[in-house]
């Protein structure tokens, strides 16, 4: 764990200051050690499990139950995490009854949330319908959710989703959708069905458009403007909104290249601090979480992985009762560390072994990364070059949130980080050496006034 020295400036008066930030204790202090933020609600927190191949994790009755219907999809999006995952044998409506009948033996207290996952879940509507109805009557208070590409919606499915109380995320990258794949908004019938569902569910905040950021769809402000224009709703919720992870060549192709890092961070920081990305869930939740980590002195030891699938009470299963690393893999697939993603069976949750994942504390760079409290270690099962690229994306995605959070708390914008991090990560916005522009080196575009050194 590491302390970092941040060089920052005050955009109001140009004064520079040095701050100390500790990613293990979440303390933010002046150079002389005085706390810069009043601590609130410092509560004892349990340590997160440090899962790994050598120290696997069992599962328990779920609070979050993710049901994988299968990985079939009517689209083939460019950077889908599931694109090259080997498929298990398809399940079908005939598997529903046995699955539902078996629930009592392992779901011993009602889950808070049940998520229905594909592929494209509505490809499986004949299975999903009886399954969700049985789950709804068994767990009447559970929040049901589904993420769909929206192309298979129609009046009848919309009506059913509404009556069942579903929250719906529609995967769409806004202005970047042509980069991702087919666009249901270009099809008049599909567009009408999507807009009809939005009109039904938006008043209850049960629908969002879920967009991913990538090098060709880098502006969250543009994404936000797209969906405001589409819906006429200035508060349109935009789910997800993080930079893509690199699960394959497609993900690598859409990752940031070395010469693009500073431009992306400048853009993202500007959009965050000016509220142009305020509807984007990843920005609002991560900024709030980071600010609160400092206010509540959240210890890094309490941090699990970003997706939460390293919790004993978060579980992904298929309809045969196979327990999976997460909803994005299948019982037939293998993790990069050589272990099967099929990690056990619901008939014996105590014997489940999540041994496909690596907690951030066991990665080489995460414990000494200043972005740890925001990033939480990227995808827990990636390894090798795909993890390296995802880590690079995650760092550039987190650092504008880091800067915006510290400016919110102190009025000071950090622009340089010293400490045990990689040299190429120290210069946040690309002007560590250039706070005062010179004649031979013109100032880069920066959203706030560049101040005198
Ligand atoms: S940016 Fe990379 S090193 Fe830092 S916490 Fe995330 S995955 Fe770990
Ligand atoms: S382990 Fe988590 S981050 Fe990785 S693919 Fe699964 S849900 Fe996503």
Coordinates of C-alpha atoms and ligand atoms in Angstrom, one line a residue:
X1 CA 0.0 0.0 0.0
X2 CA 1.2 3.4 -0.8
X3 CA 1.2 7.0 -0.1
X4 CA 1.2 9.3 -3.0
X5 CA 2.2 13.0 -3.3
X6 CA -0.2 14.9 -5.5
X7 CA 0.8 18.2 -7.1
X8 CA -2.3 20.2 -7.6
X9 CA -3.4 23.7 -8.4
X10 CA -6.3 25.9 -7.5
X11 CA -8.1 26.9 -10.7
X12 CA -9.6 30.0 -8.9
X13 CA -6.3 31.7 -8.1
X14 CA -3.6 29.6 -9.7
X15 CA -1.9 28.6 -6.5
X16 CA -0.2 25.3 -6.4
X17 CA -0.1 22.9 -3.5
X18 CA 1.1 19.4 -2.6
X19 CA -1.3 16.9 -1.1
X20 CA -0.7 13.4 0.3
X21 CA -3.1 10.6 -0.5
X22 CA -3.0 7.1 1.0
X23 CA -4.8 4.5 -1.0
X24 CA -4.8 2.1 1.9
X25 CA -6.4 4.4 4.5
X26 CA -8.1 6.9 2.2
X27 CA -6.5 9.8 4.1
X28 CA -6.0 13.0 2.2
X29 CA -3.7 15.4 4.0
X30 CA -1.6 18.5 3.5
X31 CA 2.1 18.3 3.1
X32 CA 2.4 18.9 6.9
X33 CA 0.1 16.0 7.6
X34 CA -3.1 17.9 8.4
X35 CA -6.3 16.2 7.3
X36 CA -7.9 18.1 4.5
X37 CA -11.3 16.5 4.8
X38 CA -13.4 16.2 7.9
X39 CA -14.0 12.5 8.6
X40 CA -17.6 11.4 8.8
X41 CA -19.1 8.0 9.6
X42 CA -15.8 6.1 10.1
X43 CA -17.2 2.7 10.6
X44 CA -15.5 -0.7 11.0
X45 CA -15.6 -2.6 7.8
X46 CA -15.0 -6.3 7.2
X47 CA -12.1 -7.3 5.1
X48 CA -13.0 -8.4 1.6
X49 CA -12.1 -11.9 0.7
X50 CA -8.8 -12.1 -1.1
X51 CA -9.8 -14.7 -3.6
X52 CA -7.4 -16.5 -5.9
X53 CA -6.7 -19.8 -7.5
X54 CA -5.0 -20.9 -4.3
X55 CA -7.6 -19.3 -2.0
X56 CA -10.9 -20.1 -3.6
X57 CA -14.2 -18.7 -2.3
X58 CA -17.4 -20.7 -1.6
X59 CA -20.9 -19.3 -2.2
X60 CA -23.9 -18.9 0.1
X61 CA -27.6 -18.2 -0.3
X62 CA -27.6 -15.3 -2.7
X63 CA -28.6 -11.7 -2.1
X64 CA -27.9 -11.1 -5.8
X65 CA -28.9 -14.0 -8.1
X66 CA -27.8 -13.9 -11.7
X67 CA -29.5 -16.4 -13.9
X68 CA -27.7 -17.1 -17.2
X69 CA -30.3 -18.2 -19.8
X70 CA -27.6 -18.9 -22.4
X71 CA -25.1 -16.9 -24.5
X72 CA -27.0 -16.8 -27.8
X73 CA -27.6 -13.4 -29.2
X74 CA -29.1 -12.0 -32.4
X75 CA -26.3 -9.4 -32.5
X76 CA -22.5 -9.9 -32.5
X77 CA -21.2 -6.7 -31.0
X78 CA -17.6 -5.7 -31.4
X79 CA -16.3 -5.7 -27.9
X80 CA -18.8 -8.0 -26.2
X81 CA -17.2 -9.8 -23.3
X82 CA -19.1 -13.0 -24.3
X83 CA -18.2 -13.0 -28.0
X84 CA -15.7 -15.8 -28.0
X85 CA -16.9 -17.7 -24.9
X86 CA -17.5 -21.4 -25.7
X87 CA -21.3 -22.2 -25.4
X88 CA -22.6 -24.8 -23.0
X89 CA -25.6 -26.9 -24.3
X90 CA -28.6 -24.7 -24.6
X91 CA -31.2 -24.8 -21.9
X92 CA -34.9 -24.5 -22.8
X93 CA -38.4 -24.1 -21.2
X94 CA -38.3 -27.8 -20.2
X95 CA -35.5 -26.9 -17.7
X96 CA -37.5 -24.3 -15.8
X97 CA -39.6 -26.4 -13.5
X98 CA -36.7 -28.5 -12.1
X99 CA -34.7 -25.3 -11.6
X100 CA -37.6 -23.6 -9.7
X101 CA -38.4 -26.7 -7.7
X102 CA -34.8 -26.9 -6.6
X103 CA -34.6 -23.2 -5.4
X104 CA -35.7 -23.9 -1.8
X105 CA -32.8 -26.2 -1.2
X106 CA -30.2 -23.5 -1.8
X107 CA -31.9 -20.1 -1.7
X108 CA -32.6 -20.1 2.0
X109 CA -33.6 -16.4 2.3
X110 CA -35.2 -14.3 -0.4
X111 CA -32.7 -12.6 -2.7
X112 CA -32.8 -8.8 -3.0
X113 CA -32.2 -8.9 -6.7
X114 CA -32.6 -11.4 -9.5
X115 CA -31.0 -10.7 -12.8
X116 CA -31.8 -12.5 -16.1
X117 CA -28.9 -12.6 -18.4
X118 CA -28.1 -13.6 -22.0
X119 CA -26.5 -13.4 -24.6
X120 CA -29.6 -11.5 -25.6
X121 CA -32.1 -12.6 -22.9
X122 CA -35.2 -12.0 -25.1
X123 CA -33.9 -14.6 -27.5
X124 CA -34.9 -16.9 -24.6
X125 CA -38.3 -15.3 -24.0
X126 CA -40.0 -18.8 -24.0
X127 CA -37.8 -19.8 -21.1
X128 CA -37.6 -16.5 -19.4
X129 CA -41.3 -15.9 -19.2
X130 CA -42.2 -19.0 -17.0
X131 CA -39.0 -18.7 -15.1
X132 CA -39.5 -15.0 -14.2
X133 CA -43.1 -15.6 -13.3
X134 CA -42.2 -18.4 -10.9
X135 CA -39.4 -16.3 -9.4
X136 CA -41.8 -13.3 -9.0
X137 CA -44.3 -15.4 -7.1
X138 CA -41.7 -17.0 -5.0
X139 CA -39.8 -13.8 -4.1
X140 CA -42.4 -11.0 -4.5
X141 CA -40.1 -8.3 -3.1
X142 CA -37.1 -9.1 -5.2
X143 CA -36.0 -6.5 -7.8
X144 CA -36.0 -8.2 -11.2
X145 CA -33.7 -6.8 -13.9
X146 CA -32.7 -7.6 -17.5
X147 CA -30.3 -6.0 -19.9
X148 CA -31.4 -6.3 -23.6
X149 CA -30.2 -4.9 -26.9
X150 CA -33.9 -3.8 -27.4
X151 CA -34.3 -5.3 -30.9
X152 CA -36.8 -8.0 -29.9
X153 CA -39.1 -5.8 -27.8
X154 CA -42.7 -5.5 -28.9
X155 CA -46.0 -4.3 -27.3
X156 CA -46.6 -7.7 -25.7
X157 CA -43.2 -8.2 -24.2
X158 CA -43.2 -4.5 -23.0
X159 CA -46.5 -5.1 -21.3
X160 CA -45.2 -8.3 -19.6
X161 CA -41.9 -6.6 -18.5
X162 CA -43.9 -3.8 -17.0
X163 CA -46.4 -6.0 -15.2
X164 CA -43.6 -8.2 -13.8
X165 CA -41.9 -5.1 -12.3
X166 CA -38.7 -5.5 -14.3
X167 CA -36.0 -2.8 -14.4
X168 CA -34.7 -2.8 -18.0
X169 CA -31.3 -1.7 -19.3
X170 CA -31.1 -1.2 -23.0
X171 CA -27.6 -1.6 -24.3
X172 CA -26.9 1.2 -26.8
X173 CA -23.8 3.3 -27.2
X174 CA -25.6 6.4 -28.4
X175 CA -23.5 8.2 -31.1
X176 CA -21.0 5.3 -30.9
X177 CA -23.6 2.5 -31.7
X178 CA -22.3 2.1 -35.3
X179 CA -18.9 1.2 -33.9
X180 CA -20.5 -1.4 -31.6
X181 CA -22.9 -3.2 -33.9
X182 CA -26.4 -3.1 -35.4
X183 CA -28.6 -0.2 -34.3
X184 CA -32.2 -1.0 -33.3
X185 CA -33.1 2.7 -33.4
X186 CA -32.6 2.6 -37.2
X187 CA -35.4 0.1 -37.5
X188 CA -38.8 1.9 -37.2
X189 CA -40.6 -1.0 -35.4
X190 CA -37.8 -1.7 -33.0
X191 CA -37.3 2.0 -32.3
X192 CA -41.1 2.4 -31.6
X193 CA -41.0 -0.6 -29.2
X194 CA -37.9 0.8 -27.4
X195 CA -39.5 4.3 -27.1
X196 CA -42.8 2.8 -25.9
X197 CA -41.0 0.9 -23.1
X198 CA -39.1 4.0 -22.1
X199 CA -42.3 5.9 -21.8
X200 CA -43.8 3.2 -19.7
X201 CA -40.9 2.6 -17.3
X202 CA -39.1 6.0 -17.1
X203 CA -41.6 7.6 -14.6
X204 CA -40.7 4.8 -12.2
X205 CA -37.0 5.1 -13.0
X206 CA -37.0 1.4 -14.1
X207 CA -35.3 1.9 -17.4
X208 CA -31.9 3.1 -18.6
X209 CA -29.8 3.2 -21.8
X210 CA -26.6 1.4 -21.1
X211 CA -23.6 2.8 -23.0
X212 CA -19.9 1.9 -23.0
X213 CA -17.1 4.3 -23.6
X214 CA -14.3 3.4 -26.0
X215 CA -11.7 5.2 -28.0
X216 CA -14.2 5.9 -30.8
X217 CA -17.0 6.8 -28.4
X218 CA -15.0 8.7 -25.8
X219 CA -17.4 11.6 -25.0
X220 CA -19.9 10.9 -22.3
X221 CA -21.3 14.4 -22.9
X222 CA -22.1 13.3 -26.5
X223 CA -23.6 10.1 -25.2
X224 CA -25.7 12.1 -22.8
X225 CA -26.8 14.6 -25.4
X226 CA -27.8 11.7 -27.7
X227 CA -30.2 10.1 -25.2
X228 CA -31.6 13.4 -24.1
X229 CA -32.4 14.2 -27.7
X230 CA -33.8 10.7 -28.3
X231 CA -36.1 10.7 -25.3
X232 CA -36.7 14.4 -24.7
X233 CA -35.9 13.6 -21.0
X234 CA -33.2 15.7 -19.5
X235 CA -32.8 13.2 -16.7
X236 CA -32.6 10.1 -18.9
X237 CA -30.6 7.6 -16.9
X238 CA -27.5 6.3 -18.7
X239 CA -26.4 3.0 -17.2
X240 CA -22.8 1.6 -17.2
X241 CA -20.7 4.4 -18.9
X242 CA -17.3 3.0 -18.1
X243 CA -14.5 2.5 -20.5
X244 CA -14.6 -1.0 -22.1
X245 CA -12.4 -3.9 -20.8
X246 CA -10.4 -5.8 -23.4
X247 CA -11.7 -9.3 -23.5
X248 CA -10.4 -10.1 -27.0
X249 CA -8.9 -8.4 -30.1
X250 CA -12.1 -6.3 -30.6
X251 CA -11.7 -5.0 -27.0
X252 CA -8.0 -4.2 -27.7
X253 CA -8.9 -2.4 -30.9
X254 CA -11.3 -0.2 -29.0
X255 CA -8.8 0.5 -26.2
X256 CA -7.0 3.8 -25.8
X257 CA -3.6 4.0 -27.6
X258 CA -0.6 5.5 -25.8
X259 CA -0.9 8.8 -27.6
X260 CA -4.5 9.2 -26.7
X261 CA -4.4 8.9 -22.9
X262 CA -4.1 12.6 -22.0
X263 CA -6.6 13.7 -24.5
X264 CA -9.1 11.2 -23.2
X265 CA -8.5 12.2 -19.6
X266 CA -8.8 15.9 -20.3
X267 CA -12.1 15.4 -22.1
X268 CA -13.5 13.1 -19.4
X269 CA -12.4 15.4 -16.6
X270 CA -13.9 18.4 -18.3
X271 CA -17.2 16.6 -18.9
X272 CA -17.4 15.3 -15.3
X273 CA -16.6 18.6 -13.6
X274 CA -19.0 20.6 -15.8
X275 CA -21.9 18.2 -15.2
X276 CA -22.1 17.1 -18.8
X277 CA -21.9 13.5 -17.8
X278 CA -24.2 13.8 -14.8
X279 CA -26.7 11.2 -16.1
X280 CA -24.0 8.6 -16.5
X281 CA -24.2 6.1 -13.7
X282 CA -20.6 5.0 -13.7
X283 CA -19.5 8.6 -13.3
X284 CA -21.9 9.6 -10.6
X285 CA -21.6 6.4 -8.6
X286 CA -17.8 6.2 -8.8
X287 CA -17.3 9.9 -8.0
X288 CA -19.6 9.6 -5.0
X289 CA -18.0 6.4 -3.9
X290 CA -14.5 7.9 -4.1
X291 CA -15.5 11.1 -2.3
X292 CA -17.1 9.0 0.4
X293 CA -14.1 6.7 0.6
X294 CA -12.1 9.8 1.7
X295 CA -14.8 11.2 4.0
X296 CA -15.3 7.8 5.7
X297 CA -11.6 6.7 5.6
X298 CA -12.6 3.5 3.8
X299 CA -9.7 1.0 4.1
X300 CA -8.6 -0.7 1.0
X301 CA -8.8 -4.0 2.9
X302 CA -12.6 -3.7 2.7
X303 CA -12.5 -3.4 -1.1
X304 CA -13.8 -6.3 -3.2
X305 CA -13.7 -6.4 -7.0
X306 CA -15.5 -3.9 -9.1
X307 CA -18.3 -6.2 -10.3
X308 CA -19.0 -7.8 -6.9
X309 CA -18.8 -11.3 -8.2
X310 CA -16.2 -12.1 -5.5
X311 CA -18.9 -11.9 -2.8
X312 CA -20.1 -15.1 -1.3
X313 CA -23.7 -13.9 -1.6
X314 CA -23.5 -12.9 -5.3
X315 CA -23.9 -15.9 -7.5
X316 CA -24.3 -16.7 -11.2
X317 CA -26.0 -19.9 -12.3
X318 CA -27.4 -21.5 -15.4
X319 CA -30.7 -23.4 -15.5
X320 CA -28.9 -26.7 -14.8
X321 CA -27.8 -25.4 -11.5
X322 CA -24.2 -25.0 -12.5
X323 CA -22.5 -22.2 -10.6
X324 CA -20.4 -19.9 -12.9
X325 CA -17.7 -17.3 -12.2
X326 CA -20.1 -14.7 -13.5
X327 CA -22.9 -14.2 -16.0
X328 CA -20.5 -13.5 -18.9
X329 CA -19.1 -17.0 -19.1
X330 CA -20.5 -20.5 -19.5
X331 CA -20.1 -23.9 -17.9
X332 CA -18.1 -25.0 -21.0
X333 CA -15.6 -22.2 -20.8
X334 CA -12.2 -21.9 -19.1
X335 CA -10.7 -18.9 -17.3
X336 CA -7.4 -17.5 -18.4
X337 CA -5.8 -19.1 -15.3
X338 CA -6.7 -22.5 -16.6
X339 CA -9.5 -23.2 -14.2
X340 CA -13.0 -24.0 -15.5
X341 CA -15.6 -21.2 -15.2
X342 CA -17.9 -24.0 -14.0
X343 CA -17.0 -23.6 -10.3
X344 CA -19.6 -25.9 -8.6
X345 CA -23.3 -26.7 -8.4
X346 CA -26.1 -25.2 -6.4
X347 CA -26.7 -28.6 -4.7
X348 CA -23.6 -27.9 -2.6
X349 CA -22.8 -24.2 -2.3
X350 CA -20.3 -24.7 0.4
X351 CA -18.2 -26.8 -2.0
X352 CA -18.3 -24.1 -4.7
X353 CA -14.8 -22.9 -5.5
X354 CA -14.3 -19.5 -7.1
X355 CA -10.8 -20.2 -8.2
X356 CA -10.9 -18.5 -11.5
X357 CA -10.5 -15.0 -10.1
X358 CA -7.7 -12.9 -8.7
X359 CA -8.5 -10.3 -6.1
X360 CA -6.7 -7.0 -6.6
X361 CA -4.6 -7.5 -3.5
X362 CA -2.9 -10.4 -5.4
X363 CA -2.2 -8.5 -8.6
X364 CA 1.3 -7.0 -9.0
X365 CA 0.3 -3.3 -9.5
X366 CA -3.1 -2.8 -7.9
X367 CA -2.0 -2.5 -4.2
X368 CA 0.3 0.4 -5.2
X369 CA -2.1 2.0 -7.6
X370 CA -3.6 5.4 -6.6
X371 CA -6.8 4.5 -8.6
X372 CA -7.5 1.5 -6.5
X373 CA -10.4 2.9 -4.5
X374 CA -12.1 3.8 -7.8
X375 CA -11.1 0.9 -10.1
X376 CA -11.2 -2.0 -7.7
X377 CA -8.9 -4.1 -9.8
X378 CA -10.6 -4.4 -13.2
X379 CA -12.1 -7.7 -14.3
X380 CA -11.2 -10.4 -11.8
X381 CA -10.6 -13.2 -14.2
X382 CA -8.6 -11.5 -16.9
X383 CA -4.9 -12.3 -17.1
X384 CA -1.9 -11.5 -19.4
X385 CA -2.1 -8.9 -22.2
X386 CA -5.9 -8.6 -22.0
X387 CA -5.7 -7.7 -18.3
X388 CA -2.8 -5.3 -19.0
X389 CA -4.8 -3.5 -21.6
X390 CA -7.9 -3.5 -19.4
X391 CA -5.8 -2.1 -16.5
X392 CA -4.5 0.7 -18.8
X393 CA -8.1 1.6 -19.8
X394 CA -9.3 1.4 -16.2
X395 CA -6.5 3.8 -15.1
X396 CA -7.3 6.4 -17.6
X397 CA -11.0 6.0 -16.9
X398 CA -10.5 6.4 -13.1
X399 CA -8.0 9.3 -13.1
X400 CA -10.5 12.0 -14.2
X401 CA -12.9 10.8 -11.5
X402 CA -10.0 10.9 -9.0
X403 CA -9.1 14.5 -10.0
X404 CA -12.8 15.6 -10.0
X405 CA -13.3 14.0 -6.5
X406 CA -10.3 15.7 -5.0
X407 CA -11.3 19.0 -6.6
X408 CA -14.8 18.6 -5.1
X409 CA -13.4 18.0 -1.6
X410 CA -10.5 20.5 -1.6
X411 CA -10.9 23.0 -4.5
X412 CA -7.6 21.7 -5.8
X413 CA -7.1 19.9 -9.1
X414 CA -4.3 17.3 -8.9
X415 CA -2.3 17.1 -12.1
X416 CA 0.8 15.0 -11.1
X417 CA 1.2 11.9 -8.9
X418 CA 4.4 10.9 -7.3
X419 CA 4.8 7.5 -5.6
X420 CA 5.3 3.9 -6.4
X421 CA 3.4 3.9 -9.6
X422 CA 4.5 3.5 -13.2
X423 CA 6.4 6.5 -14.5
X424 CA 4.0 6.8 -17.5
X425 CA 1.1 7.1 -15.1
X426 CA 2.4 10.1 -13.1
X427 CA 1.4 12.9 -15.5
X428 CA -2.4 12.9 -15.3
X429 CA -3.3 15.4 -18.0
X430 CA -0.1 15.7 -20.0
X431 CA 1.2 19.0 -18.6
X432 CA 3.1 18.0 -15.5
X433 CA 6.2 19.6 -17.2
X434 CA 4.2 22.3 -18.8
X435 CA 2.1 24.2 -16.3
X436 CA 3.4 27.4 -17.8
X437 CA 3.3 27.2 -21.6
X438 CA 6.4 28.2 -23.4
X439 CA 6.9 29.6 -26.9
X440 CA 8.3 26.4 -28.3
X441 CA 5.7 24.3 -26.6
X442 CA 2.2 25.7 -26.9
X443 CA -0.3 24.9 -24.2
X444 CA -2.5 21.8 -24.7
X445 CA -6.2 22.3 -24.6
X446 CA -7.2 22.1 -20.9
X447 CA -10.6 22.7 -19.6
X448 CA -9.5 24.9 -16.7
X449 CA -7.1 27.8 -16.9
X450 CA -3.5 26.8 -17.1
X451 CA -1.8 28.5 -14.2
X452 CA 1.6 30.0 -13.8
X453 CA 4.3 27.8 -12.3
Ligands
LIG1 S1 -5.9 0.8 -12.8 FE1 -4.9 -1.2 -13.0 S2 -3.4 -1.3 -11.4 FE2 -4.9 0.3 -10.9 S3 -6.4 -0.7 -9.5 FE3 -7.2 -0.7 -11.7 S4 -6.5 -2.7 -12.5 FE4 -5.3 -2.3 -10.6
LIG2 S1 -15.8 -11.2 -13.6 FE1 -16.9 -9.3 -13.3 S2 -15.9 -7.8 -14.5 FE2 -15.2 -9.8 -15.3 S3 -16.7 -10.3 -17.0 FE3 -17.5 -11.2 -15.1 S4 -18.9 -9.6 -14.3 FE4 -17.6 -8.6 -15.8

